Tab-separated table of C-alpha atoms in Angstrom:
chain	number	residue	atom	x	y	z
A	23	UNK	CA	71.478	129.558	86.916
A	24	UNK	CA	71.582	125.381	86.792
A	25	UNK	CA	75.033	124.680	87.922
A	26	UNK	CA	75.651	121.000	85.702
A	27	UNK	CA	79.366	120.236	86.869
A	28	UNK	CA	81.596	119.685	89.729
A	29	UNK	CA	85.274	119.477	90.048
A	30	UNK	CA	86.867	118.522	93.245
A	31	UNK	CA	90.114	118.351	94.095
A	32	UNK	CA	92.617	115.828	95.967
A	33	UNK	CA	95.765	117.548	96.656
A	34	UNK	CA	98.273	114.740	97.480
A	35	UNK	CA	100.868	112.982	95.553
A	36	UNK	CA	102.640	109.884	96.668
A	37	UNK	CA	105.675	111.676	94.417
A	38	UNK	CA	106.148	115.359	93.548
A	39	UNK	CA	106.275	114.850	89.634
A	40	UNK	CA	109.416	117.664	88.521
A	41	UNK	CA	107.151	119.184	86.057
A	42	UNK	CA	104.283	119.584	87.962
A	43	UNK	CA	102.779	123.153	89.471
A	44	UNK	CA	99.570	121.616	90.574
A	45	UNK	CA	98.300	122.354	94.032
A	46	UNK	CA	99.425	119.371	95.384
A	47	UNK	CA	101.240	117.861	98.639
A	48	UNK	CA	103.692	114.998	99.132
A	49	UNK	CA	101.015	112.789	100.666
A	50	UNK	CA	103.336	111.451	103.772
A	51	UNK	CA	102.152	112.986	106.855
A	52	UNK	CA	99.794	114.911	105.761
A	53	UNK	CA	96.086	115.395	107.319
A	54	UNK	CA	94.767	113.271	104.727
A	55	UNK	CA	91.465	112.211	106.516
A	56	UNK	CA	90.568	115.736	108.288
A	57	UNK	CA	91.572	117.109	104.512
A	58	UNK	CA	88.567	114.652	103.587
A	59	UNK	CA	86.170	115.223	106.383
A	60	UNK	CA	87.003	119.219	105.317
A	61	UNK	CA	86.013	118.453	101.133
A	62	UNK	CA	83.021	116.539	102.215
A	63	UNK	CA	81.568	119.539	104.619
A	64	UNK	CA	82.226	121.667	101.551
A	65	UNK	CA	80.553	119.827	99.254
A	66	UNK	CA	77.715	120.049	101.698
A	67	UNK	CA	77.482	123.628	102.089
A	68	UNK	CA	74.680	123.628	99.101
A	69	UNK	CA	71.710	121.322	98.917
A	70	UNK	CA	71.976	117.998	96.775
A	71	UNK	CA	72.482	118.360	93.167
A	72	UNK	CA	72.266	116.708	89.732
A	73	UNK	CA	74.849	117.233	87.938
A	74	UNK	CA	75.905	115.982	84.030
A	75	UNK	CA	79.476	115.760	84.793
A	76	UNK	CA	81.768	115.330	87.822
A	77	UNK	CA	85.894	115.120	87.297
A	78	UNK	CA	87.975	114.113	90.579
A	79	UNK	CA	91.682	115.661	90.187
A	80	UNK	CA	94.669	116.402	91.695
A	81	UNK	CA	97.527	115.859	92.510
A	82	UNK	CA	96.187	112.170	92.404
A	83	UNK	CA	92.920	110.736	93.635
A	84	UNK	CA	94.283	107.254	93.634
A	85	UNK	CA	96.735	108.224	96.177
A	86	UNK	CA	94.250	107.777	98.336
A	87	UNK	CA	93.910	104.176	100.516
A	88	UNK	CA	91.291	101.945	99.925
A	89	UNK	CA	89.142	103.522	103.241
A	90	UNK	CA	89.742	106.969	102.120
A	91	UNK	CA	88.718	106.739	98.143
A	92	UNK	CA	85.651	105.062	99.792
A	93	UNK	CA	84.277	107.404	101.596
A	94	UNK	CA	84.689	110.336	99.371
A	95	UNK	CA	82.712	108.103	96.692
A	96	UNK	CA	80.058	107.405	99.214
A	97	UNK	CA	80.061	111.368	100.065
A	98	UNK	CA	80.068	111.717	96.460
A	99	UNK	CA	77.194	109.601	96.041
A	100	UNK	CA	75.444	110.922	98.754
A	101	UNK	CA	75.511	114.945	97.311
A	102	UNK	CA	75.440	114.406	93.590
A	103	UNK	CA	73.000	112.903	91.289
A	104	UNK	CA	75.453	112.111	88.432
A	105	UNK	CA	73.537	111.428	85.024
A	106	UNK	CA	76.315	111.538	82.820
A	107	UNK	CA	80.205	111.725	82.782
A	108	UNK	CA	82.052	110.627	85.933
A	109	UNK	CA	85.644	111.210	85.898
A	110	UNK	CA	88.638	110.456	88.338
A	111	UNK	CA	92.134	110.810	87.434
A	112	UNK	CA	94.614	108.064	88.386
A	113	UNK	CA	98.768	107.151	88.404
A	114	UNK	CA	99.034	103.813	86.444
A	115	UNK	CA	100.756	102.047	89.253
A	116	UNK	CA	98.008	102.990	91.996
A	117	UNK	CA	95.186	102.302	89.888
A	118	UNK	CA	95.088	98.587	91.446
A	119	UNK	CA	92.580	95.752	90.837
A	120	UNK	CA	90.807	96.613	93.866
A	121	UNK	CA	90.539	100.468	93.338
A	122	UNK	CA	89.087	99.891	89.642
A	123	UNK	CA	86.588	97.658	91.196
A	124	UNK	CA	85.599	100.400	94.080
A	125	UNK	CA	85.159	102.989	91.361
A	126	UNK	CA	83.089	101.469	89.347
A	127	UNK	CA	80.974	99.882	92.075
A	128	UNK	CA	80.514	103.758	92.993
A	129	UNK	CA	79.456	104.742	88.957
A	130	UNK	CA	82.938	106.180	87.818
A	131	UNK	CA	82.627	105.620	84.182
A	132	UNK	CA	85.727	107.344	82.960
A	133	UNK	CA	89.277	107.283	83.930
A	134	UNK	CA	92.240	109.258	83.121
A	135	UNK	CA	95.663	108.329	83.428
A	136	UNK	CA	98.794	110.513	84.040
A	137	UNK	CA	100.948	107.771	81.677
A	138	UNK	CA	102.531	110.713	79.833
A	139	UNK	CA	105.290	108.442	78.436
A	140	UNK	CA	106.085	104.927	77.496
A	141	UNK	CA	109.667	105.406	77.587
A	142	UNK	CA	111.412	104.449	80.889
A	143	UNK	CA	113.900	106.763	80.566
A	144	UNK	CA	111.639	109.819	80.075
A	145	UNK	CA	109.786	108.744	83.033
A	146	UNK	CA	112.435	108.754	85.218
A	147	UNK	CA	113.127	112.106	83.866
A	148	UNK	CA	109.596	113.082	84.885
A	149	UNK	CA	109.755	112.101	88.321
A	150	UNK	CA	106.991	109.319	87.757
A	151	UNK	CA	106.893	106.540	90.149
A	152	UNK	CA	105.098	104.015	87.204
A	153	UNK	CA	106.796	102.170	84.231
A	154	UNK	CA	105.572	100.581	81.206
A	155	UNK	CA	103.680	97.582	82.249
A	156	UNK	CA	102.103	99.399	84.662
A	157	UNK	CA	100.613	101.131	82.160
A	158	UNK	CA	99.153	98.011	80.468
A	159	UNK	CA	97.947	96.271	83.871
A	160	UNK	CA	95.592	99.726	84.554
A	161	UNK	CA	94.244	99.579	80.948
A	162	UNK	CA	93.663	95.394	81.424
A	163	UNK	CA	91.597	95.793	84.895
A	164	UNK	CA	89.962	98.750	83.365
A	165	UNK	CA	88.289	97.006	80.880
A	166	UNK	CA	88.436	94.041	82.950
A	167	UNK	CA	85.986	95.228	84.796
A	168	UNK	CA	84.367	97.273	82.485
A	169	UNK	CA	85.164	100.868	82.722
A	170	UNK	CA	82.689	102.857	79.701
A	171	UNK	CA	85.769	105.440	78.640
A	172	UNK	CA	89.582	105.387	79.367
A	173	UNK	CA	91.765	108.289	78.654
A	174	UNK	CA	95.503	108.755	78.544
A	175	UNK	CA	97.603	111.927	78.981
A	176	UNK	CA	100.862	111.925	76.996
A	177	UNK	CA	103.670	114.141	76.858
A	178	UNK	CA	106.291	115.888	74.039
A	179	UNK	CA	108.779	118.410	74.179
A	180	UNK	CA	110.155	116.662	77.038
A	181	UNK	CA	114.065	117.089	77.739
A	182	UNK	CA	116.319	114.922	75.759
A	183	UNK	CA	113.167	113.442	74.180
A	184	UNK	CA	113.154	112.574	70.255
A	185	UNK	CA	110.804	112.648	67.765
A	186	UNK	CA	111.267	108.944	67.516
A	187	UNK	CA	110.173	108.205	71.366
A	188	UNK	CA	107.270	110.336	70.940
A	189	UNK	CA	106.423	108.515	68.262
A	190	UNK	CA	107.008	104.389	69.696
A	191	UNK	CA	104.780	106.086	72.787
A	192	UNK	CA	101.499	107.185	70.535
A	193	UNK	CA	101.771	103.359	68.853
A	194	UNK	CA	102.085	101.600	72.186
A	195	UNK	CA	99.217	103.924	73.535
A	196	UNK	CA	97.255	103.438	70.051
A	197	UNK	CA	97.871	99.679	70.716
A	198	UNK	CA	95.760	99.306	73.871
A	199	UNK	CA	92.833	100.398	72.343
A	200	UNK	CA	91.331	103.196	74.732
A	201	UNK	CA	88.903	105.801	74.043
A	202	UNK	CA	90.854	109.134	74.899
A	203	UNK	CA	93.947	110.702	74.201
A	204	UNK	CA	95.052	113.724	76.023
A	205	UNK	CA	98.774	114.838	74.540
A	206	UNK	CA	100.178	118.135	75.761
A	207	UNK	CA	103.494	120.126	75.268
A	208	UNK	CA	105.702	120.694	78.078
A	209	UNK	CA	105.195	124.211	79.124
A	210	UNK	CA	108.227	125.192	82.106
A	211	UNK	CA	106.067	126.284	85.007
A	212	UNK	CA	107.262	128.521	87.976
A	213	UNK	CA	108.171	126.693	91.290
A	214	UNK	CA	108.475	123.284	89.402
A	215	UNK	CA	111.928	121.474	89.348
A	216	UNK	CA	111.991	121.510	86.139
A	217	UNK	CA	111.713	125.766	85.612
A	218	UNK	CA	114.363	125.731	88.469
A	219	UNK	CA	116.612	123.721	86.685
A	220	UNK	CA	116.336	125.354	83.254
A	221	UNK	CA	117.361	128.946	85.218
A	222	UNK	CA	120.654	127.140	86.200
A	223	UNK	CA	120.969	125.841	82.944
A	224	UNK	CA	120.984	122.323	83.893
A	225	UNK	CA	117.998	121.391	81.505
A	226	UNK	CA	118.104	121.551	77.965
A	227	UNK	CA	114.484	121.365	75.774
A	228	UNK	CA	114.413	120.332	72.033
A	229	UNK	CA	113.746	123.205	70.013
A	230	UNK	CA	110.403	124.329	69.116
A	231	UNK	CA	111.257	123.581	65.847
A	232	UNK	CA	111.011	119.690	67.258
A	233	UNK	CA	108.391	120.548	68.935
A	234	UNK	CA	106.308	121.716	66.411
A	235	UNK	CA	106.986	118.375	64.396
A	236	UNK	CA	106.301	116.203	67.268
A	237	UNK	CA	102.652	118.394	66.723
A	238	UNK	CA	102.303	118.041	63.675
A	239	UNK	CA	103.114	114.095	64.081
A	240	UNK	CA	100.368	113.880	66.655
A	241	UNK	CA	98.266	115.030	64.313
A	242	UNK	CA	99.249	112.906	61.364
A	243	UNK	CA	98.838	109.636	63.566
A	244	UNK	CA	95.647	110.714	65.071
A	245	UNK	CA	93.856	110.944	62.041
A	246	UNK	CA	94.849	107.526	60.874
A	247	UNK	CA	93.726	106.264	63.879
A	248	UNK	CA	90.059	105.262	65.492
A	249	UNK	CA	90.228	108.795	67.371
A	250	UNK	CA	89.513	111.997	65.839
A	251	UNK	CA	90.882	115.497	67.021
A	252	UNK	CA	88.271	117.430	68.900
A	253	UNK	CA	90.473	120.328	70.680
A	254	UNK	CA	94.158	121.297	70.487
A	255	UNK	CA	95.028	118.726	72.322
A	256	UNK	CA	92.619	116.042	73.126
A	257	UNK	CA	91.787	113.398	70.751
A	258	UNK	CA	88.201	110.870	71.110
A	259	UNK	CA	86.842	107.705	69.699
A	260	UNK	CA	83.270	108.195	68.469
A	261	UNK	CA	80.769	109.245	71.980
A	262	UNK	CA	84.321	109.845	73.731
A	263	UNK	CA	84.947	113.333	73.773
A	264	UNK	CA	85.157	114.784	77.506
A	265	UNK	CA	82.093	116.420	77.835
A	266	UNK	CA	83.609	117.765	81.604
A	267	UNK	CA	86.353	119.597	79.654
A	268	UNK	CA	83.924	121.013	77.388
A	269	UNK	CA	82.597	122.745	80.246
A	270	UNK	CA	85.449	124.854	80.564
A	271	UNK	CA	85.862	125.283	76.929
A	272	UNK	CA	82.800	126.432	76.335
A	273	UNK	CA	83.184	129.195	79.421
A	274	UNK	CA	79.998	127.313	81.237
A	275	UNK	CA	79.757	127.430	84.953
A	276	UNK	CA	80.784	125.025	87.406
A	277	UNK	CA	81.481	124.420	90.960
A	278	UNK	CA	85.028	124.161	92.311
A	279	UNK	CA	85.703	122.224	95.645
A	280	UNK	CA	88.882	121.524	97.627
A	281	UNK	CA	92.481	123.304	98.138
A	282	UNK	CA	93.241	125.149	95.590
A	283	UNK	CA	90.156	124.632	93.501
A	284	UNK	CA	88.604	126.920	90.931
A	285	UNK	CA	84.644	127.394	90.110
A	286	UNK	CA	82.384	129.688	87.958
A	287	UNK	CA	79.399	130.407	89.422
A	288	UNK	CA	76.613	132.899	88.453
A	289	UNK	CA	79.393	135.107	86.807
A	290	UNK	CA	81.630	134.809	89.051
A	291	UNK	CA	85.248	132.970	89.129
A	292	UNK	CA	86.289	131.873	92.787
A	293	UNK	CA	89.678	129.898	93.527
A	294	UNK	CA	89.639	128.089	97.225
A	295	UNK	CA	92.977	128.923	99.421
A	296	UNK	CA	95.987	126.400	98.175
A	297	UNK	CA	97.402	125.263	101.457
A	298	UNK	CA	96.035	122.423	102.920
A	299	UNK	CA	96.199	123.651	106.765
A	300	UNK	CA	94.534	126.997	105.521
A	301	UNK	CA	91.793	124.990	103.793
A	302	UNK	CA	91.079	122.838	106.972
A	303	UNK	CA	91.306	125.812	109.092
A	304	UNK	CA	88.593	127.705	107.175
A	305	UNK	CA	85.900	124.737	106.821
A	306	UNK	CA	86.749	124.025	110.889
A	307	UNK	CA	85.292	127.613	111.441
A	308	UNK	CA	82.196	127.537	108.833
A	309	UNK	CA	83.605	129.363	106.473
A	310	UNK	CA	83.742	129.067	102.845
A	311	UNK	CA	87.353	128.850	101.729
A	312	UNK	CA	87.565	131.024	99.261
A	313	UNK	CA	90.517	132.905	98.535
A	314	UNK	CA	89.416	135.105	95.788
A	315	UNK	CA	87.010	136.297	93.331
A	316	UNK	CA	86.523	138.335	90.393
A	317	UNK	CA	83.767	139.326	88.485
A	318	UNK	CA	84.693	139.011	84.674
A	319	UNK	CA	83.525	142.165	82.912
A	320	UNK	CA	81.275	141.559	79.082
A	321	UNK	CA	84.449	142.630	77.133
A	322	UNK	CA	86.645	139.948	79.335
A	323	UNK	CA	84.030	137.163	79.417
A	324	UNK	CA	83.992	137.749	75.374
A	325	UNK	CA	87.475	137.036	75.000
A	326	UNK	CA	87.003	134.416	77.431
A	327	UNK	CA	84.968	132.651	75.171
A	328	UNK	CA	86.945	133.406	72.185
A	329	UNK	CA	89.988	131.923	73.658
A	330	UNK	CA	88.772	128.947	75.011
A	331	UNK	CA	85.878	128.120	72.208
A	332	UNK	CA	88.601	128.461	70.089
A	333	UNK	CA	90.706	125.195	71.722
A	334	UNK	CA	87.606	122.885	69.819
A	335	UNK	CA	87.483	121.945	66.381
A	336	UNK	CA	84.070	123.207	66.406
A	337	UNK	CA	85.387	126.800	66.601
A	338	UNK	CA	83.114	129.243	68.642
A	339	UNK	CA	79.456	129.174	67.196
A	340	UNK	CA	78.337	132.902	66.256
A	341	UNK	CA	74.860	132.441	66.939
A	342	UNK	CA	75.721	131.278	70.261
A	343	UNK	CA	78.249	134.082	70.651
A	344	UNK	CA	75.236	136.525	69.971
A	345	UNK	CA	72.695	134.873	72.412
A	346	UNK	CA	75.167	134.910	75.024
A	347	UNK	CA	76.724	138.756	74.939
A	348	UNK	CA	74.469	140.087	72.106
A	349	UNK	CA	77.032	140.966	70.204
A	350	UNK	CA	78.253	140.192	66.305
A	351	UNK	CA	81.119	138.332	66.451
A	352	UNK	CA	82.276	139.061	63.071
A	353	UNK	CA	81.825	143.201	63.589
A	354	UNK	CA	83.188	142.656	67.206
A	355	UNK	CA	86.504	141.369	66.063
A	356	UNK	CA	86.680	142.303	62.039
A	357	UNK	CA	89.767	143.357	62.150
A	358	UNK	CA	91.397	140.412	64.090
A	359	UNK	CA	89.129	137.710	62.151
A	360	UNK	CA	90.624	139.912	58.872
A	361	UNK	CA	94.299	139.172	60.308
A	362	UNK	CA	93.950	135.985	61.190
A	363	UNK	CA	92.819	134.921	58.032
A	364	UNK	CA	95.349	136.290	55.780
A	365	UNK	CA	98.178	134.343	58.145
A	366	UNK	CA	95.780	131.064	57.140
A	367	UNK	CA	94.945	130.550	60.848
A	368	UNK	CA	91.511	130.432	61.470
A	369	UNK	CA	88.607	129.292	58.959
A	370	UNK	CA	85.822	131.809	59.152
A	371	UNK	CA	82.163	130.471	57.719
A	372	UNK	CA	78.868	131.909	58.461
A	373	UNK	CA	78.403	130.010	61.400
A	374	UNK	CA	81.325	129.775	63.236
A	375	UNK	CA	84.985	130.782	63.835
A	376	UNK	CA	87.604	127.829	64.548
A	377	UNK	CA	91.189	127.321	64.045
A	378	UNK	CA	92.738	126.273	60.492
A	379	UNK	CA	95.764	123.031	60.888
A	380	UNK	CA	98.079	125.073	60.954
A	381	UNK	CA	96.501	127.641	63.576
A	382	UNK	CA	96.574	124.869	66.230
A	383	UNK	CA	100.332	125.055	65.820
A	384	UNK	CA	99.894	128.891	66.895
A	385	UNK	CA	97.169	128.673	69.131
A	386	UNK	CA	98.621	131.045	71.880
A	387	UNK	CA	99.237	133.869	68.961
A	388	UNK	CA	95.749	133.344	67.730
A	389	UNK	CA	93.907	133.638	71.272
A	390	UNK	CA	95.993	136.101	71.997
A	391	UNK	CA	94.794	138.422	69.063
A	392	UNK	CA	91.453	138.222	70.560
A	393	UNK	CA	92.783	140.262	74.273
A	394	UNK	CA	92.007	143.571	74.351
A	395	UNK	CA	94.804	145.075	76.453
């Protein structure tokens, strides 16, 4: 099977964000360069490859010094053929002149920024070490110096947030201009400050009644905007769309380096060990650090794809559906398509399944009627 992506992962933060359960590291002290040397001998384990799409995540690549990000680009460079969509994910406030320039020098032609609010407040909430105008400078070199795509991540559903602050944050991110907007819910995560502090009862969320607005607001702005909705939660100007994301979406396989790291390969999903001491510790002896595997059965990887073809607007394509498992969709799942309809959920057409408006607001109870338990 041609393997066409790569994700690799950097597992260091120069702040432990308090909503964050990412594999990641506070990056002070740590074995940054050996973790480096480690990724790189990893990556080398398999011949050179082409590959359509590449995404660099973490914690935060632009933790990294100027040496470091360096030299994984020129490792990069020297393993991958990249043809299309080259990703890195960046804090506002690291994301100097000088790093933007080093990126694209080395072919990164998309960058994605963990902004998640405009709101000073919020961010100090959120544990981030950027404000506002940092925000603004990134976006400014970025197109200073000519970076092809720009994303943002924003948040909702954040503690004491209103619908109102949500709201200034999608016109000031609107404003700018970029390509890409990536706007999640906050979803409480074990062994994150944040689910620790909600167990004491020192955090209070807005309803999901308010979070279901601030939704269905998203929505409302997006589509009076330059960007249309593509998935649940990602919204694109025209040629925009992250085609690495898609990947996933559309259950495809890819490799996975790094601590912590997850890949699909010939059928099989892999996660790397998490710590980085383990990690280094395996590479130093030849060894592939994998942690585990599993072998998705044909009734899992089905309602794999259901699940996450379902995230696009584009639904999950029944012809493809059939070429892939040789199955009918529609006789596979009559009874759940039957459900889902009635509730107004999903839109079912001869070609494909997808998710209705207000299905998006459900998605978890939708995906979840396609799990056989």
């Amino acid at each position: 099977m041609s393997i066409k992506s790569a994700y690799i992962h950097i597992p260091f933060c120069v702040k432990i964000c308090t909503y964050c359960d990412f594999n990641k590291y506070f990056i002070q002290n740590q074995p940054v360069d050996e973790y480096l040397d480690c990724l790189i001998k990893e990556m080398y384990f398999d011949s050179p490859q082409t590959l359509n799409t590449m995404f660099v995540g973490g914690g935060t690549p632009t933790a990294l010094n100027m040496n470091q990000l360096e030299k994984l680009l020129k490792a990069i460079q020297r393993q991958f053929n990249i043809l299309g969509e080259y990703t890195f994910e960046a804090n506002p406030d690291e994301l100097t002149e000088e790093k933007i320039k080093l990126l694209k020098a080395y072919g990164v032609n998309r960058l994605s920024m963990g902004v998640q609010t405009f709101d000073e407040s919020l961010l100090k909430i959120l544990g981030r070490t950027h404000e506002s105008k940092d925000i603004y400078r990134a976006v400014a070199y970025a197109k200073k110096y000519d970076i092809p795509s720009i994303s943002l991540d924003l948040m909702y559903h954040l503690p004491t947030q209103t619908i109102e602050q949500f709201d200034s944050s999608l016109d000031e991110a609107l404003s700018l201009d970029i390509d890409h907007i990536s706007s999640y819910g906050l979803i409480l995560e074990p062994q994150t400050q944040f689910y620790n502090l909600y167990r004491k009862g020192k955090l209070v969320l807005p309803s999901d009644t308010l979070g279901a607005d601030m939704y269905h607001l998203l929505m409302d702005k997006m589509k009076s905007s330059s960007m249309h909705q593509y998935e649940i939660s990602n919204f694109a100007k025209e040629g925009h769309e992250s085609e690495h994301n898609k990947v996933y979406w559309r259950n495809e396989s890819y490799y996975g380096f790094g601590a912590g790291a997850s890949g699909y390969l010939n059928g099989c999903r892999y996660t790397n060990v998490k710590p980085v001491n383990h990690y280094i510790k395996h590479i130093t002896n030849n060894q592939k650090p994998v942690l585990e595997k599993t072998y998705p059965s044909l009734d899992e990887k089905m309602e794999e794809e259901m699940f996450l073809g379902l995230r696009m607007n584009q639904g999950v394509n029944k012809k493809t559906f059939y070429q892939k498992y040789h199955r009918h969709l529609d006789t596979l799942y009559q009874n759940e398509i039957h459900q889902l309809m009635k509730k107004g959920w999903i839109i079912n057409t001869p070609e494909y399944i997808a998710l209705s408006d207000e299905g998006r607001i459900v998605g978890n109870e939708v995906f979840e009627a396609f799990i056989k338990l």
